[in-house]
Short mmCIF file of C-alpha atoms in Angstrom, two decimals:
data_model
loop_
_atom_site.label_atom_id
_atom_site.label_comp_id
_atom_site.label_asym_id
_atom_site.label_seq_id
_atom_site.Cartn_x
_atom_site.Cartn_y
_atom_site.Cartn_z
CA MET A 1023 1.11 42.47 -26.90
CA PRO A 1024 2.95 43.97 -23.86
CA ALA A 1025 2.46 42.36 -20.45
CA GLU A 1026 0.73 45.47 -19.10
CA HIS A 1027 -2.19 44.69 -21.40
CA TRP A 1028 -2.34 41.04 -20.32
CA LEU A 1029 -1.93 41.80 -16.61
CA ARG A 1030 -3.46 45.08 -15.52
CA GLY A 1031 -4.27 46.74 -12.23
CA GLU A 1032 -6.78 49.37 -11.16
CA VAL A 1033 -7.88 50.87 -7.86
CA ALA A 1034 -11.39 51.84 -6.75
CA GLY A 1035 -12.91 52.26 -3.30
CA GLY A 1036 -9.80 51.12 -1.47
CA VAL A 1037 -9.62 47.84 -3.44
CA ALA A 1038 -7.00 47.11 -6.10
CA THR A 1039 -8.06 44.64 -8.78
CA ILE A 1040 -5.42 42.76 -10.77
CA THR A 1041 -6.90 41.19 -13.90
CA ILE A 1042 -5.24 38.48 -15.96
CA ASP A 1043 -6.49 39.46 -19.39
CA ARG A 1044 -5.38 37.02 -22.06
CA PRO A 1045 -8.65 35.21 -22.82
CA ASP A 1046 -7.50 33.75 -26.13
CA LYS A 1047 -5.00 31.67 -24.09
CA ARG A 1048 -7.40 31.06 -21.17
CA ASN A 1049 -5.29 33.65 -19.33
CA ALA A 1050 -2.12 31.57 -19.46
CA MET A 1051 0.81 33.42 -17.89
CA SER A 1052 3.88 34.28 -19.95
CA GLU A 1053 7.24 35.03 -18.36
CA THR A 1054 6.72 38.77 -18.78
CA MET A 1055 3.37 38.47 -17.01
CA TRP A 1056 4.92 36.57 -14.11
CA LEU A 1057 7.52 39.33 -13.83
CA ARG A 1058 4.90 42.09 -13.97
CA LEU A 1059 2.87 40.75 -11.04
CA PRO A 1060 5.47 41.61 -8.34
CA GLU A 1061 5.77 45.09 -9.88
CA LEU A 1062 2.03 45.66 -9.53
CA LEU A 1063 2.07 44.32 -5.99
CA ASP A 1064 4.95 46.63 -5.03
CA ALA A 1065 2.95 49.61 -6.28
CA PHE A 1066 -0.16 48.54 -4.36
CA ARG A 1067 1.87 47.83 -1.22
CA ALA A 1068 3.15 51.41 -1.25
CA ASP A 1069 -0.23 52.99 -2.06
CA PRO A 1070 -2.03 53.99 1.19
CA ALA A 1071 -5.33 54.09 -0.70
CA VAL A 1072 -5.13 50.32 -1.33
CA ARG A 1073 -6.45 48.27 1.57
CA ALA A 1074 -7.15 44.95 -0.20
CA VAL A 1075 -6.34 43.26 -3.51
CA VAL A 1076 -8.53 41.08 -5.74
CA LEU A 1077 -6.88 38.81 -8.33
CA THR A 1078 -9.17 37.64 -11.12
CA GLY A 1079 -9.25 36.66 -14.79
CA ALA A 1080 -11.01 38.10 -17.82
CA GLY A 1081 -13.18 36.26 -20.33
CA GLY A 1082 -14.64 33.62 -18.04
CA ASP A 1083 -11.45 31.92 -16.83
CA PHE A 1084 -9.11 32.59 -13.92
CA CYS A 1085 -5.83 31.21 -15.27
CA ALA A 1086 -4.98 28.07 -17.21
CA GLY A 1087 -1.41 28.09 -15.91
CA ALA A 1088 1.88 28.84 -17.59
CA ASP A 1089 2.14 29.52 -21.31
CA ILE A 1090 2.75 26.11 -22.91
CA GLY A 1091 5.26 27.70 -25.25
CA GLU A 1092 7.52 28.28 -22.23
CA LEU A 1093 7.29 24.85 -20.60
CA GLU A 1094 10.87 23.93 -21.49
CA ASP A 1095 12.11 27.04 -19.72
CA ILE A 1096 9.95 26.22 -16.68
CA ARG A 1097 11.35 22.68 -16.59
CA ARG A 1098 14.92 23.93 -16.84
CA ARG A 1099 14.68 26.70 -14.23
CA GLY A 1100 12.49 24.96 -11.63
CA ASP A 1101 12.04 26.98 -8.45
CA ALA A 1102 14.06 29.84 -9.97
CA HIS A 1103 11.38 30.44 -12.61
CA PRO A 1104 9.51 33.78 -12.38
CA SER A 1105 6.29 31.90 -11.59
CA THR A 1106 7.73 31.02 -8.18
CA ILE A 1107 8.95 34.57 -7.67
CA ALA A 1108 5.46 35.91 -8.50
CA GLU A 1109 3.81 33.38 -6.21
CA GLU A 1110 6.07 34.30 -3.31
CA ALA A 1111 5.49 38.03 -3.89
CA LEU A 1112 1.74 37.46 -3.78
CA ALA A 1113 1.93 35.34 -0.63
CA ALA A 1114 4.13 37.94 1.10
CA PHE A 1115 1.89 40.89 0.19
CA PRO A 1116 0.94 42.37 3.59
CA LYS A 1117 -2.64 43.43 2.82
CA PRO A 1118 -5.58 41.02 2.38
CA THR A 1119 -5.75 39.28 -0.99
CA ILE A 1120 -8.70 37.50 -2.60
CA ALA A 1121 -8.73 35.25 -5.67
CA ALA A 1122 -12.01 35.55 -7.60
CA ILE A 1123 -12.14 32.37 -9.66
CA GLU A 1124 -14.34 31.30 -12.54
CA GLY A 1125 -13.71 28.81 -15.31
CA PHE A 1126 -10.30 27.13 -15.35
CA CYS A 1127 -7.85 27.51 -12.47
CA VAL A 1128 -5.12 25.08 -13.44
CA GLY A 1129 -1.38 24.62 -12.79
CA GLY A 1130 0.12 28.05 -12.30
CA GLY A 1131 -3.40 29.38 -11.83
CA CYS A 1132 -3.74 27.24 -8.69
CA GLN A 1133 -0.28 28.40 -7.70
CA LEU A 1134 -1.54 32.00 -7.75
CA ALA A 1135 -4.86 31.20 -6.11
CA THR A 1136 -3.31 29.38 -3.15
CA ALA A 1137 -0.89 32.29 -2.65
CA CYS A 1138 -3.90 34.53 -1.97
CA ASP A 1139 -5.36 34.76 1.53
CA LEU A 1140 -8.88 33.82 0.43
CA ARG A 1141 -10.45 32.12 -2.58
CA PHE A 1142 -14.01 32.70 -3.84
CA ALA A 1143 -15.19 30.70 -6.87
CA SER A 1144 -18.19 30.27 -9.10
CA GLU A 1145 -19.98 26.93 -9.03
CA ASP A 1146 -18.73 26.06 -12.52
CA ALA A 1147 -15.02 26.65 -11.77
CA ARG A 1148 -12.56 23.80 -12.32
CA PHE A 1149 -9.26 23.24 -10.52
CA GLY A 1150 -6.23 21.13 -11.28
CA ILE A 1151 -2.49 20.88 -10.64
CA THR A 1152 -1.04 19.09 -13.62
CA PRO A 1153 2.77 18.49 -13.41
CA ALA A 1154 2.18 14.70 -13.37
CA ARG A 1155 0.95 14.95 -16.98
CA LEU A 1156 4.35 16.31 -17.97
CA GLY A 1157 6.82 14.68 -15.60
CA ILE A 1158 7.52 18.04 -13.97
CA VAL A 1159 8.17 18.44 -10.22
CA TYR A 1160 5.84 21.04 -8.71
CA PRO A 1161 7.79 23.88 -7.03
CA GLY A 1162 8.64 23.35 -3.38
CA SER A 1163 7.14 26.63 -2.23
CA ALA A 1164 3.85 25.91 -4.00
CA THR A 1165 3.76 22.36 -2.63
CA ARG A 1166 4.30 23.54 0.94
CA ARG A 1167 1.52 26.11 0.55
CA LEU A 1168 -0.83 23.53 -0.96
CA VAL A 1169 -0.20 21.06 1.87
CA ARG A 1170 -0.90 23.76 4.48
CA GLN A 1171 -4.09 24.63 2.61
CA VAL A 1172 -5.67 21.24 1.94
CA GLY A 1173 -3.62 18.71 3.93
CA ALA A 1174 -1.20 16.03 2.80
CA SER A 1175 -3.75 13.55 1.46
CA SER A 1176 -5.66 16.03 -0.72
CA ALA A 1177 -2.39 17.53 -1.96
CA LYS A 1178 -1.27 14.05 -3.06
CA TYR A 1179 -4.66 13.46 -4.72
CA LEU A 1180 -4.27 16.60 -6.81
CA LEU A 1181 -0.59 16.15 -7.61
CA PHE A 1182 -0.67 12.37 -8.23
CA SER A 1183 -3.68 12.44 -10.55
CA ALA A 1184 -3.41 15.82 -12.30
CA ASP A 1185 -7.20 15.51 -12.62
CA LEU A 1186 -9.55 18.48 -12.59
CA ILE A 1187 -11.93 18.81 -9.66
CA ASP A 1188 -15.09 20.89 -9.44
CA ALA A 1189 -15.80 23.77 -7.07
CA PRO A 1190 -17.79 21.72 -4.49
CA HIS A 1191 -14.87 19.27 -4.24
CA ALA A 1192 -12.42 22.16 -3.89
CA LEU A 1193 -14.58 23.68 -1.13
CA ARG A 1194 -14.81 20.35 0.68
CA ILE A 1195 -11.03 19.90 0.89
CA GLY A 1196 -10.38 23.49 1.94
CA LEU A 1197 -9.02 24.84 -1.33
CA LEU A 1198 -11.88 27.37 -1.44
CA ASP A 1199 -13.54 29.61 1.13
CA GLU A 1200 -16.82 30.28 -0.70
CA VAL A 1201 -18.65 28.96 -3.76
CA VAL A 1202 -21.34 31.15 -5.32
CA PRO A 1203 -23.55 31.02 -8.43
CA PRO A 1204 -21.65 32.03 -11.58
CA ASP A 1205 -23.59 35.25 -12.09
CA ALA A 1206 -23.00 36.32 -8.48
CA LEU A 1207 -19.23 35.86 -8.15
CA HIS A 1208 -17.97 39.33 -8.93
CA ASP A 1209 -20.70 41.10 -6.95
CA ARG A 1210 -20.01 38.87 -3.94
CA VAL A 1211 -16.24 39.43 -4.13
CA ALA A 1212 -16.72 43.19 -4.59
CA ALA A 1213 -18.97 43.35 -1.53
CA PHE A 1214 -16.59 41.29 0.60
CA ALA A 1215 -13.55 43.30 -0.54
CA ALA A 1216 -15.39 46.52 0.34
CA THR A 1217 -16.01 45.11 3.81
CA LEU A 1218 -12.30 44.34 4.18
CA ALA A 1219 -11.41 47.86 3.02
CA SER A 1220 -13.60 49.30 5.79
CA ARG A 1221 -11.94 47.29 8.56
CA SER A 1222 -8.68 47.91 10.41
CA LEU A 1223 -5.74 47.23 8.13
CA LEU A 1224 -3.56 47.06 11.23
CA THR A 1225 -5.63 44.17 12.59
CA GLN A 1226 -5.66 42.46 9.20
CA GLN A 1227 -1.93 42.82 8.61
CA ALA A 1228 -1.14 41.64 12.12
CA THR A 1229 -3.48 38.68 11.70
CA LYS A 1230 -1.95 37.74 8.37
CA GLU A 1231 1.60 37.74 9.73
CA ILE A 1232 0.66 35.86 12.91
CA VAL A 1233 -1.50 33.24 11.18
CA ASP A 1234 1.06 32.64 8.42
CA THR A 1235 3.81 32.20 11.01
CA LEU A 1236 1.74 29.70 12.98
CA ALA A 1237 0.66 27.84 9.83
CA ALA A 1238 4.32 27.42 8.89
CA GLY A 1239 5.04 25.92 12.31
CA GLY A 1240 6.77 28.99 13.71
CA ASP A 1241 6.58 30.74 17.09
CA ALA A 1242 4.48 33.90 16.77
CA ASP A 1243 4.94 35.25 20.32
CA ALA A 1244 7.41 37.96 19.33
CA THR A 1245 5.25 38.91 16.36
CA VAL A 1246 2.18 39.23 18.59
CA ARG A 1247 4.07 41.47 21.02
CA ALA A 1248 5.28 43.72 18.21
CA TRP A 1249 1.78 44.12 16.81
CA LEU A 1250 0.27 44.79 20.25
CA LYS A 1251 2.77 47.62 20.64
CA GLU A 1252 1.80 48.94 17.21
CA ALA A 1253 -1.93 48.77 18.02
CA HIS A 1254 -1.47 50.70 21.27
CA ALA A 1255 0.64 53.43 19.65
CA PRO A 1256 -1.00 56.83 19.04
CA THR A 1257 -0.89 56.13 15.30
CA GLY A 1258 -2.55 52.72 15.70
CA ASP A 1259 -6.20 51.93 15.01
CA MET A 1260 -7.18 50.91 18.55
CA ASN A 1261 -8.08 54.39 19.82
CA GLU A 1262 -10.29 55.06 16.82
CA GLY A 1263 -11.92 51.64 16.93
CA VAL A 1264 -12.78 51.79 20.63
CA THR A 1265 -13.96 55.40 20.45
CA ALA A 1266 -16.16 54.66 17.45
CA PHE A 1267 -17.66 51.64 19.20
CA LEU A 1268 -18.43 53.58 22.39
CA THR A 1269 -19.98 56.49 20.50
CA ARG A 1270 -21.89 54.15 18.17
CA ARG A 1271 -20.49 55.47 14.91
CA PRO A 1272 -18.65 53.73 12.06
CA PRO A 1273 -14.87 53.77 12.62
CA GLN A 1274 -12.61 55.67 10.27
CA PHE A 1275 -9.40 53.68 10.34
CA THR A 1276 -6.34 55.52 9.03
CA TRP A 1277 -3.40 53.22 9.85
CA THR A 1278 -1.49 52.17 6.75
CA THR A 1279 1.98 50.97 7.73
CA PRO A 1280 3.98 50.01 10.84
CA GLN A 1281 5.96 52.77 12.51
CA THR A 1282 9.71 52.22 12.37
#
């Protein structure tokens, strides 16, 4: 079956949803699926109607990782494998991203989840990073992102053991942002994504770039100055936001991309 059936995207109400839809394989990602993800993200980046992205899985699982039939190729290609390219494309996507996780989120599934800005999970979700079961070295980019997310000790716990942990454990170490009852996950994520879509994309995109720079140990001063200039420009969201606040009406933010 073509990758567009296994990895599909749709837009509604300002939110793009990317669904990993290969339930017979617990949504394992094939090479063609890894390659398709950046293509979908490029389309949603360019679409002014898209203000946030939700990544989720069909059939009760998020993603069980890479297709086991391609493990030899993954071992051989290392950081040059399309899984790393897809992960980096997701992490670099400028608009807010949310992983909606139920069931298994393992290996490459965790790689995708940690590349999102936020992670919401059902109480019965399970998480694991399993290269130690195979003698594989986890990609450097994914390891750096994991360490920034959960800290060095918890990253070692996950990578040393390759054990699965439950959602409360994942929440406790900072891998998750919210845990909700299984039957409430998609409604909760839809409501939160709708909230994000109603907010200033300029503020969100500026925040994402600034926070990511700081989290990586960089100096964000120049980035802050550039975004302040953008916010104060006639095409920025500040005039609308302040006016709406003073006149006690909901803001109608229209900013979609930085002016060049």
